[in-house]
mmCIF file of C-alpha atoms in Angstrom:
data_model
loop_
_atom_site.group_PDB
_atom_site.id
_atom_site.type_symbol
_atom_site.label_atom_id
_atom_site.label_comp_id
_atom_site.label_asym_id
_atom_site.label_seq_id
_atom_site.Cartn_x
_atom_site.Cartn_y
_atom_site.Cartn_z
ATOM 1 C CA MET A 1 -51.802 -57.955 -26.724
ATOM 2 C CA PHE A 2 -51.675 -54.907 -28.960
ATOM 3 C CA SER A 3 -55.054 -53.727 -27.744
ATOM 4 C CA SER A 4 -53.977 -53.939 -24.129
ATOM 5 C CA THR A 5 -50.793 -52.039 -24.930
ATOM 6 C CA TRP A 6 -52.792 -49.393 -26.783
ATOM 7 C CA ASN A 7 -55.242 -49.095 -23.904
ATOM 8 C CA PHE A 8 -52.290 -48.679 -21.497
ATOM 9 C CA LEU A 9 -50.829 -45.893 -23.634
ATOM 10 C CA LYS A 10 -54.198 -44.144 -23.882
ATOM 11 C CA ARG A 11 -54.723 -44.301 -20.134
ATOM 12 C CA HIS A 12 -51.234 -42.823 -19.438
ATOM 13 C CA LYS A 13 -51.040 -40.513 -22.488
ATOM 14 C CA ARG A 14 -50.693 -37.343 -20.450
ATOM 15 C CA LYS A 15 -47.889 -38.829 -18.392
ATOM 16 C CA PHE A 16 -45.987 -39.858 -21.506
ATOM 17 C CA ILE A 17 -46.419 -36.364 -23.018
ATOM 18 C CA PHE A 18 -45.064 -34.697 -19.872
ATOM 19 C CA ALA A 19 -42.224 -37.219 -19.627
ATOM 20 C CA GLY A 20 -41.307 -36.693 -23.292
ATOM 21 C CA ALA A 21 -41.423 -32.932 -22.896
ATOM 22 C CA PHE A 22 -39.251 -33.142 -19.782
ATOM 23 C CA VAL A 23 -36.684 -35.412 -21.416
ATOM 24 C CA GLY A 24 -36.618 -33.244 -24.541
ATOM 25 C CA GLY A 25 -36.259 -30.103 -22.445
ATOM 26 C CA VAL A 26 -33.391 -31.598 -20.487
ATOM 27 C CA TYR A 27 -31.731 -32.647 -23.745
ATOM 28 C CA PHE A 28 -32.019 -29.247 -25.394
ATOM 29 C CA LEU A 29 -31.093 -27.470 -22.160
ATOM 30 C CA GLY A 30 -27.971 -29.638 -21.988
ATOM 31 C CA LYS A 31 -27.112 -28.763 -25.568
ATOM 32 C CA TYR A 32 -27.648 -25.057 -24.845
ATOM 33 C CA ALA A 33 -25.482 -25.252 -21.727
ATOM 34 C CA GLN A 34 -22.729 -27.008 -23.669
ATOM 35 C CA LYS A 35 -22.875 -24.294 -26.328
ATOM 36 C CA LYS A 36 -22.642 -21.500 -23.750
ATOM 37 C CA ILE A 37 -19.808 -23.225 -21.915
ATOM 38 C CA ARG A 38 -17.944 -23.666 -25.201
ATOM 39 C CA GLU A 39 -18.503 -19.973 -26.089
ATOM 40 C CA MET A 40 -17.289 -18.948 -22.631
ATOM 41 C CA GLN A 41 -14.172 -21.085 -22.965
ATOM 42 C CA GLU A 42 -13.462 -19.661 -26.426
ATOM 43 C CA ARG A 43 -13.944 -16.106 -25.129
ATOM 44 C CA GLU A 44 -11.643 -16.724 -22.172
ATOM 45 C CA ALA A 45 -9.051 -18.235 -24.494
ATOM 46 C CA SER A 46 -9.309 -15.220 -26.817
ATOM 47 C CA GLU A 47 -8.942 -12.809 -23.894
ATOM 48 C CA TYR A 48 -5.944 -14.757 -22.605
ATOM 49 C CA ILE A 49 -4.294 -14.669 -26.030
ATOM 50 C CA ALA A 50 -5.024 -10.942 -26.362
ATOM 51 C CA GLN A 51 -3.579 -10.299 -22.890
ATOM 52 C CA ALA A 52 -0.485 -12.332 -23.754
ATOM 53 C CA ARG A 53 -0.063 -10.316 -26.958
ATOM 54 C CA ARG A 54 -0.409 -7.033 -25.066
ATOM 55 C CA GLN A 55 2.123 -8.210 -22.486
ATOM 56 C CA PHE A 56 4.590 -9.255 -25.194
ATOM 57 C CA HIS A 57 4.005 -5.955 -27.015
ATOM 58 C CA PHE A 58 4.568 -4.024 -23.782
ATOM 59 C CA GLU A 59 7.776 -5.859 -22.869
ATOM 60 C CA SER A 60 9.111 -5.511 -26.408
ATOM 61 C CA ASN A 61 8.347 -1.793 -26.269
ATOM 62 C CA GLN A 62 10.282 -1.406 -23.011
ATOM 63 C CA ARG A 63 13.332 -3.119 -24.497
ATOM 64 C CA THR A 64 13.124 -0.772 -27.471
ATOM 65 C CA CYS A 65 12.887 2.206 -25.122
ATOM 66 C CA ASN A 66 15.948 1.167 -23.112
ATOM 67 C CA MET A 67 18.026 0.626 -26.252
ATOM 68 C CA THR A 68 16.870 3.960 -27.686
ATOM 69 C CA VAL A 69 17.837 5.784 -24.497
ATOM 70 C CA LEU A 70 21.332 4.283 -24.548
ATOM 71 C CA SER A 71 21.765 5.235 -28.210
ATOM 72 C CA MET A 72 20.749 8.862 -27.535
ATOM 73 C CA LEU A 73 22.882 9.451 -24.421
ATOM 74 C CA PRO A 74 26.090 10.274 -26.393
ATOM 75 C CA THR A 75 24.199 12.969 -28.327
ATOM 76 C CA LEU A 76 22.827 14.396 -25.094
ATOM 77 C CA ARG A 77 26.247 14.307 -23.444
ATOM 78 C CA GLU A 78 27.906 16.119 -26.337
ATOM 79 C CA ALA A 79 25.193 18.797 -26.310
ATOM 80 C CA ILE A 80 25.731 19.424 -22.590
ATOM 81 C CA LEU A 81 29.504 19.517 -22.983
ATOM 82 C CA HIS A 82 29.120 21.979 -25.851
ATOM 83 C CA HIS A 83 27.029 24.374 -23.759
ATOM 84 C CA LEU A 84 29.050 23.887 -20.561
ATOM 85 C CA ASN A 85 32.658 23.577 -21.681
ATOM 86 C CA SER A 86 34.739 23.279 -18.544
ATOM 87 C CA GLU A 87 37.722 21.828 -20.377
ATOM 88 C CA SER A 88 38.635 25.237 -21.781
ATOM 89 C CA LEU A 89 38.747 26.610 -18.234
ATOM 90 C CA THR A 90 40.988 23.800 -16.968
ATOM 91 C CA THR A 91 43.312 24.491 -19.894
ATOM 92 C CA LEU A 92 43.486 28.166 -18.894
ATOM 93 C CA LEU A 93 44.286 27.251 -15.312
ATOM 94 C CA LYS A 94 47.327 25.273 -16.453
ATOM 95 C CA SER A 95 48.786 28.477 -17.888
ATOM 96 C CA LYS A 96 48.653 30.122 -14.403
ATOM 97 C CA PRO A 97 46.757 33.281 -15.417
ATOM 98 C CA ALA A 98 46.459 36.361 -13.225
ATOM 99 C CA ASN A 99 42.699 35.901 -12.831
ATOM 100 C CA LYS A 100 43.095 32.352 -11.584
ATOM 101 C CA LEU A 101 40.547 32.792 -8.779
ATOM 102 C CA ASP A 102 37.857 34.058 -11.179
ATOM 103 C CA ILE A 103 38.414 31.077 -13.469
ATOM 104 C CA TRP A 104 38.078 28.710 -10.505
ATOM 105 C CA GLU A 105 34.778 30.368 -9.597
ATOM 106 C CA ASP A 106 33.522 29.940 -13.163
ATOM 107 C CA LEU A 107 34.682 26.327 -13.142
ATOM 108 C CA LYS A 108 32.776 25.721 -9.898
ATOM 109 C CA ILE A 109 29.510 26.966 -11.387
ATOM 110 C CA ILE A 110 29.936 25.165 -14.716
ATOM 111 C CA SER A 111 30.975 21.860 -13.121
ATOM 112 C CA PHE A 112 27.976 21.681 -10.803
ATOM 113 C CA THR A 113 25.641 22.987 -13.485
ATOM 114 C CA ARG A 114 26.551 20.366 -16.054
ATOM 115 C CA SER A 115 26.294 17.472 -13.600
ATOM 116 C CA VAL A 116 22.901 18.635 -12.339
ATOM 117 C CA VAL A 117 21.716 19.232 -15.916
ATOM 118 C CA ALA A 118 22.987 15.768 -16.862
ATOM 119 C CA VAL A 119 20.830 14.154 -14.165
ATOM 120 C CA TYR A 120 17.759 16.203 -15.102
ATOM 121 C CA SER A 121 18.079 15.717 -18.849
ATOM 122 C CA THR A 122 18.784 11.978 -18.742
ATOM 123 C CA CYS A 123 15.831 11.384 -16.425
ATOM 124 C CA MET A 124 13.617 13.452 -18.717
ATOM 125 C CA LEU A 125 14.910 11.572 -21.740
ATOM 126 C CA VAL A 126 14.043 8.240 -20.114
ATOM 127 C CA VAL A 127 10.507 9.126 -19.065
ATOM 128 C CA LEU A 128 9.663 11.104 -22.219
ATOM 129 C CA LEU A 129 10.828 8.326 -24.532
ATOM 130 C CA ARG A 130 8.925 5.813 -22.424
ATOM 131 C CA VAL A 131 5.734 7.849 -22.805
ATOM 132 C CA GLN A 132 6.227 8.449 -26.525
ATOM 133 C CA LEU A 133 7.066 4.852 -27.398
ATOM 134 C CA ASN A 134 4.164 3.521 -25.355
ATOM 135 C CA ILE A 135 1.666 5.932 -26.884
ATOM 136 C CA ILE A 136 2.832 5.128 -30.406
ATOM 137 C CA GLY A 137 2.989 1.475 -29.364
ATOM 138 C CA GLY A 138 -0.670 1.600 -28.381
ATOM 139 C CA TYR A 139 -1.588 2.823 -31.861
ATOM 140 C CA LEU A 140 0.607 0.191 -33.508
ATOM 141 C CA TYR A 141 -0.996 -2.520 -31.407
ATOM 142 C CA LEU A 142 -4.434 -1.439 -32.588
ATOM 143 C CA ASP A 143 -3.165 -1.196 -36.182
ATOM 144 C CA ASN A 144 -1.943 -4.786 -35.989
ATOM 145 C CA SER A 145 -5.251 -5.895 -34.467
ATOM 146 C CA VAL A 146 -7.367 -4.420 -37.302
ATOM 147 C CA SER A 147 -4.927 -4.928 -40.176
ATOM 148 C CA LYS A 148 -6.990 -7.777 -41.613
ATOM 149 C CA SER A 149 -10.090 -5.587 -41.893
ATOM 150 C CA GLY A 150 -8.467 -3.387 -44.531
ATOM 151 C CA MET A 151 -8.758 -0.199 -42.427
ATOM 152 C CA MET A 152 -6.238 2.609 -42.823
ATOM 153 C CA PRO A 153 -3.497 2.523 -40.141
ATOM 154 C CA LEU A 154 -3.956 4.920 -37.237
ATOM 155 C CA ALA A 155 -0.227 5.697 -37.082
ATOM 156 C CA PRO A 156 1.504 5.333 -40.475
ATOM 157 C CA PRO A 157 5.321 5.498 -40.622
ATOM 158 C CA ASP A 158 5.365 9.206 -41.553
ATOM 159 C CA VAL A 159 3.332 10.040 -38.454
ATOM 160 C CA GLN A 160 5.582 7.928 -36.258
ATOM 161 C CA GLN A 161 8.706 9.677 -37.533
ATOM 162 C CA GLN A 162 7.196 13.141 -37.226
ATOM 163 C CA TYR A 163 5.892 12.432 -33.738
ATOM 164 C CA LEU A 164 9.088 10.882 -32.370
ATOM 165 C CA SER A 165 11.190 13.710 -33.803
ATOM 166 C CA SER A 166 9.614 16.031 -31.208
ATOM 167 C CA ILE A 167 12.238 14.656 -28.785
ATOM 168 C CA GLN A 168 14.607 17.155 -30.430
ATOM 169 C CA HIS A 169 13.060 19.902 -28.301
ATOM 170 C CA LEU A 170 14.610 18.313 -25.210
ATOM 171 C CA LEU A 171 17.989 18.158 -26.939
ATOM 172 C CA GLY A 172 17.710 21.704 -28.312
ATOM 173 C CA ASP A 173 15.687 24.624 -26.954
ATOM 174 C CA GLY A 174 14.540 22.675 -23.902
ATOM 175 C CA LEU A 175 18.112 21.823 -22.935
ATOM 176 C CA SER A 176 19.272 25.420 -23.398
ATOM 177 C CA GLU A 177 16.467 26.740 -21.201
ATOM 178 C CA MET A 178 17.170 24.059 -18.590
ATOM 179 C CA ILE A 179 20.866 24.995 -18.494
ATOM 180 C CA THR A 180 19.909 28.623 -17.893
ATOM 181 C CA ALA A 181 17.569 27.694 -15.034
ATOM 182 C CA VAL A 182 20.015 25.281 -13.392
ATOM 183 C CA LYS A 183 22.965 27.632 -13.752
ATOM 184 C CA LYS A 184 21.002 30.380 -12.029
ATOM 185 C CA ALA A 185 20.096 28.030 -9.174
ATOM 186 C CA VAL A 186 23.714 26.858 -8.828
ATOM 187 C CA GLN A 187 24.916 30.460 -8.753
ATOM 188 C CA ASN A 188 22.378 31.358 -6.046
ATOM 189 C CA THR A 189 23.296 28.313 -3.950
ATOM 190 C CA LEU A 190 27.056 27.930 -4.405
ATOM 191 C CA GLY A 191 28.130 31.352 -5.617
ATOM 192 C CA GLY A 192 28.995 32.470 -2.095
ATOM 193 C CA VAL A 193 30.697 29.221 -1.064
ATOM 194 C CA SER A 194 34.463 29.714 -0.835
ATOM 195 C CA LEU A 195 36.800 27.401 -2.723
ATOM 196 C CA LYS A 196 38.625 26.778 0.561
ATOM 197 C CA GLN A 197 35.459 25.869 2.464
ATOM 198 C CA SER A 198 35.149 22.171 3.277
ATOM 199 C CA LEU A 199 31.899 20.306 2.629
ATOM 200 C CA SER A 200 30.793 16.931 3.910
ATOM 201 C CA LEU A 201 28.697 14.606 1.781
ATOM 202 C CA GLN A 202 25.596 15.588 3.769
ATOM 203 C CA GLU A 203 26.293 19.267 3.200
ATOM 204 C CA LEU A 204 26.772 18.583 -0.501
ATOM 205 C CA GLU A 205 23.390 16.820 -0.552
ATOM 206 C CA GLN A 206 21.798 19.822 1.149
ATOM 207 C CA HIS A 207 23.181 22.141 -1.518
ATOM 208 C CA LEU A 208 21.850 19.836 -4.251
ATOM 209 C CA ASN A 209 18.420 19.858 -2.628
ATOM 210 C CA GLN A 210 18.463 23.655 -2.594
ATOM 211 C CA ILE A 211 19.368 23.702 -6.284
ATOM 212 C CA ARG A 212 16.572 21.230 -7.082
ATOM 213 C CA ALA A 213 14.040 23.256 -5.117
ATOM 214 C CA GLN A 214 14.824 26.397 -7.123
ATOM 215 C CA VAL A 215 14.718 24.547 -10.456
ATOM 216 C CA GLU A 216 11.521 22.615 -9.754
ATOM 217 C CA GLU A 217 9.620 25.120 -7.636
ATOM 218 C CA GLY A 218 11.141 28.438 -8.699
ATOM 219 C CA ASP A 219 12.685 31.211 -6.659
ATOM 220 C CA GLY A 220 9.749 33.580 -6.801
ATOM 221 C CA GLY A 221 10.623 34.914 -10.258
ATOM 222 C CA SER A 222 8.103 35.188 -13.086
ATOM 223 C CA THR A 223 10.139 33.137 -15.573
ATOM 224 C CA HIS A 224 9.842 29.788 -13.794
ATOM 225 C CA ARG A 225 8.751 26.964 -16.088
ATOM 226 C CA PRO A 226 7.389 23.519 -15.188
ATOM 227 C CA LEU A 227 9.714 20.609 -15.913
ATOM 228 C CA SER A 228 7.358 19.399 -18.650
ATOM 229 C CA TRP A 229 8.161 22.502 -20.710
ATOM 230 C CA TYR A 230 11.768 21.397 -21.154
ATOM 231 C CA MET A 231 10.488 18.158 -22.708
ATOM 232 C CA MET A 232 7.840 19.587 -25.054
ATOM 233 C CA PRO A 233 7.210 23.089 -26.404
ATOM 234 C CA ASP A 234 4.037 25.022 -25.661
ATOM 235 C CA GLU A 235 0.941 23.760 -27.464
ATOM 236 C CA GLU A 236 0.361 27.153 -29.081
ATOM 237 C CA ASN A 237 3.836 27.197 -30.602
ATOM 238 C CA THR A 238 3.435 23.675 -31.977
ATOM 239 C CA LEU A 239 0.124 24.440 -33.652
ATOM 240 C CA ALA A 240 1.285 27.801 -34.986
ATOM 241 C CA ALA A 241 4.325 26.232 -36.609
ATOM 242 C CA GLN A 242 2.082 23.811 -38.511
ATOM 243 C CA ALA A 243 -0.947 26.025 -39.034
ATOM 244 C CA CYS A 244 -0.589 26.308 -42.812
ATOM 245 C CA GLY A 245 -1.458 23.413 -45.082
ATOM 246 C CA LEU A 246 -2.053 20.719 -42.479
ATOM 247 C CA THR A 247 -2.227 17.238 -43.957
ATOM 248 C CA GLU A 248 -4.098 14.300 -42.460
ATOM 249 C CA ASN A 249 -0.805 12.994 -41.080
ATOM 250 C CA ASP A 250 -0.112 16.393 -39.497
ATOM 251 C CA VAL A 251 -3.470 16.298 -37.758
ATOM 252 C CA THR A 252 -2.725 12.796 -36.427
ATOM 253 C CA THR A 253 0.721 13.915 -35.242
ATOM 254 C CA ILE A 254 -0.790 16.881 -33.404
ATOM 255 C CA LYS A 255 -3.264 14.497 -31.770
ATOM 256 C CA LEU A 256 -0.371 12.340 -30.567
ATOM 257 C CA LEU A 257 1.514 15.394 -29.302
ATOM 258 C CA ASN A 258 -1.562 16.583 -27.400
ATOM 259 C CA GLU A 259 -1.958 13.142 -25.823
ATOM 260 C CA THR A 260 1.701 13.267 -24.818
ATOM 261 C CA ARG A 261 1.345 16.767 -23.415
ATOM 262 C CA ASP A 262 -1.671 15.682 -21.359
ATOM 263 C CA MET A 263 0.365 12.798 -20.000
ATOM 264 C CA LEU A 264 3.342 15.032 -19.099
ATOM 265 C CA GLU A 265 1.019 17.338 -17.160
ATOM 266 C CA SER A 266 -0.701 14.517 -15.263
ATOM 267 C CA PRO A 267 -0.051 13.839 -11.542
ATOM 268 C CA ASP A 268 0.980 10.248 -12.325
ATOM 269 C CA PHE A 269 3.708 11.436 -14.655
ATOM 270 C CA GLY A 270 4.897 13.979 -12.100
ATOM 271 C CA THR A 271 5.215 11.197 -9.532
ATOM 272 C CA VAL A 272 7.187 8.983 -11.911
ATOM 273 C CA LEU A 273 9.511 11.815 -12.990
ATOM 274 C CA ASN A 274 10.142 12.791 -9.374
ATOM 275 C CA THR A 275 10.947 9.166 -8.528
ATOM 276 C CA CYS A 276 13.375 9.033 -11.440
ATOM 277 C CA LEU A 277 15.040 12.289 -10.370
ATOM 278 C CA ASN A 278 15.361 11.086 -6.777
ATOM 279 C CA ARG A 279 17.032 7.896 -7.981
ATOM 280 C CA GLY A 280 19.296 9.845 -10.322
ATOM 281 C CA PHE A 281 20.512 12.308 -7.703
ATOM 282 C CA ASN A 282 20.894 9.536 -5.115
ATOM 283 C CA ARG A 283 23.073 7.639 -7.559
ATOM 284 C CA PHE A 284 25.074 10.803 -8.216
ATOM 285 C CA LEU A 285 25.673 11.150 -4.458
ATOM 286 C CA ASP A 286 26.636 7.471 -4.242
ATOM 287 C CA ASN A 287 29.285 8.106 -6.893
ATOM 288 C CA MET A 288 30.515 11.145 -4.949
ATOM 289 C CA ALA A 289 30.600 9.139 -1.708
ATOM 290 C CA GLU A 290 33.467 7.059 -3.098
ATOM 291 C CA PHE A 291 35.671 10.152 -2.702
ATOM 292 C CA PHE A 292 34.486 10.964 0.829
ATOM 293 C CA ARG A 293 35.562 7.698 2.424
ATOM 294 C CA PRO A 294 38.042 8.031 5.289
ATOM 295 C CA PRO A 295 41.433 6.433 4.634
ATOM 296 C CA PRO A 296 42.102 3.002 6.194
ATOM 297 C CA GLY A 297 43.235 3.289 9.788
ATOM 298 C CA ALA A 298 41.965 6.863 10.142
ATOM 299 C CA GLN A 299 39.703 5.772 12.996
ATOM 300 C CA GLY A 300 42.254 3.463 14.582
ATOM 301 C CA ASP A 301 41.073 0.453 12.615
ATOM 302 C CA SER A 302 42.624 -1.177 9.580
ATOM 303 C CA THR A 303 39.153 -1.792 8.051
ATOM 304 C CA PRO A 304 37.754 1.130 5.996
ATOM 305 C CA ILE A 305 34.628 2.594 7.548
ATOM 306 C CA THR A 306 31.795 2.958 5.059
ATOM 307 C CA THR A 307 28.755 3.724 7.228
ATOM 308 C CA PRO A 308 26.763 6.929 6.573
ATOM 309 C CA ASP A 309 27.814 8.272 9.988
ATOM 310 C CA SER A 310 31.480 7.823 9.152
ATOM 311 C CA LEU A 311 31.050 9.600 5.809
ATOM 312 C CA SER A 312 29.461 12.590 7.548
ATOM 313 C CA HIS A 313 32.757 13.223 9.359
ATOM 314 C CA VAL A 314 34.741 13.415 6.131
ATOM 315 C CA SER A 315 34.942 16.806 4.439
ATOM 316 C CA LEU A 316 36.692 17.985 1.311
ATOM 317 C CA PRO A 317 37.527 21.520 0.202
ATOM 318 C CA VAL A 318 35.296 22.797 -2.569
ATOM 319 C CA ALA A 319 38.369 23.134 -4.798
ATOM 320 C CA LYS A 320 38.855 19.360 -4.558
ATOM 321 C CA ILE A 321 35.174 18.579 -5.022
ATOM 322 C CA ILE A 322 34.966 20.565 -8.271
ATOM 323 C CA PRO A 323 37.000 18.186 -10.493
ATOM 324 C CA ILE A 324 35.119 15.197 -9.053
ATOM 325 C CA VAL A 325 31.743 16.757 -9.855
ATOM 326 C CA ASN A 326 33.021 17.930 -13.223
ATOM 327 C CA GLY A 327 33.778 14.368 -14.341
ATOM 328 C CA GLN A 328 30.459 12.831 -13.284
ATOM 329 C CA ILE A 329 28.770 13.609 -16.604
ATOM 330 C CA HIS A 330 30.682 10.771 -18.268
ATOM 331 C CA SER A 331 29.132 8.314 -15.803
ATOM 332 C CA ILE A 332 25.666 9.885 -15.855
ATOM 333 C CA CYS A 333 25.401 10.033 -19.650
ATOM 334 C CA SER A 334 27.273 6.835 -20.427
ATOM 335 C CA GLU A 335 25.932 4.819 -23.363
ATOM 336 C CA ILE A 336 27.315 1.666 -21.733
ATOM 337 C CA PRO A 337 24.610 -0.108 -19.659
ATOM 338 C CA SER A 338 25.331 0.707 -16.033
ATOM 339 C CA HIS A 339 23.630 0.852 -12.661
ATOM 340 C CA PHE A 340 23.078 4.579 -13.139
ATOM 341 C CA VAL A 341 21.114 3.942 -16.328
ATOM 342 C CA GLN A 342 19.215 0.999 -14.852
ATOM 343 C CA VAL A 343 17.878 2.901 -11.841
ATOM 344 C CA ARG A 344 16.279 5.354 -14.247
ATOM 345 C CA ALA A 345 15.090 2.837 -16.833
ATOM 346 C CA ASN A 346 13.277 0.496 -14.414
ATOM 347 C CA LEU A 347 10.249 2.715 -13.918
ATOM 348 C CA PRO A 348 6.551 1.634 -13.890
ATOM 349 C CA LEU A 349 5.497 4.231 -16.456
ATOM 350 C CA GLY A 350 4.825 2.202 -19.580
ATOM 351 C CA ARG A 351 1.516 0.644 -18.562
ATOM 352 C CA ILE A 352 0.002 4.039 -17.828
ATOM 353 C CA SER A 353 0.591 5.495 -21.256
ATOM 354 C CA ILE A 354 0.009 2.452 -23.440
ATOM 355 C CA PHE A 355 -3.382 1.621 -21.988
ATOM 356 C CA GLU A 356 -4.428 5.245 -21.675
ATOM 357 C CA SER A 357 -3.829 5.720 -25.420
ATOM 358 C CA GLN A 358 -5.869 2.608 -26.156
ATOM 359 C CA HIS A 359 -8.798 3.820 -24.060
ATOM 360 C CA LYS A 360 -8.796 7.188 -25.841
ATOM 361 C CA MET A 361 -9.172 5.615 -29.286
#
């Protein structure tokens, strides 16, 4: 029996070898496939977790940005009111001075200037803070990712504070220069408009567009500055101010500032800022439209007419428009969450800056 079995095995030895090799190959191939599938699943899970962390980090950063904007609006409002103090002029008018007409003309220019500046500066504050917080957020995200490796942080607290303090340019020299540019544009556009002349809401919008065109595109003069200059000083001035005794943190801060400056000069940023400005000025006109509504029954109907066509037939003397425009700054720069703030805060800017900063590092 054993001999016959042995003879059978000898006769079919090659077949058994091939069969064993095939079965063994299938077994090890199955093990290898299981290992690769497990590695793929682990990698996908890791990528999903990393994406979820980035998304949470991004959303948390946006909430921080919105809260920071609201906290800074009172400071911005007070700075504008300090530079463009119309209240002193209204006080003079109550005393019935001899130069009453001249004071009204000054009040016209100051009122329009401070409302236009309020829209510009708040929009710039929103987009600049969004860029800054997302750039610094990108560094902090990487710092948190490599914290266990014992590496030095890319953005230590001193760098963060020094970098974020650059926002003071917008509230200081940048704001002063912006006021000068806007005031000149307002003077060119509205200086010749009589106080007795009536303007419709559409005509008011046309005047605002003319003012914006001069501010954003210039009037042919040599002193025109891009809007990004009001948000950050020239690169040469920044480096010159810190040229002596630069520390490692100073070098990192300058790197962050240069990244920010590159972002402010990019076409994507220009598109986002322009969108924000359009929303801001549209909201300003919506607020003004409340005062251009015809009275009930003016068209022979007891229901107030609120269509755009009906508003175009309502006009107000410039003298009556001035106090309305003058008071808009308190709505534009309100620290209380409002629709005006929301239309500027809900902008798709954050993802551009946070991921761009990560790719650069």
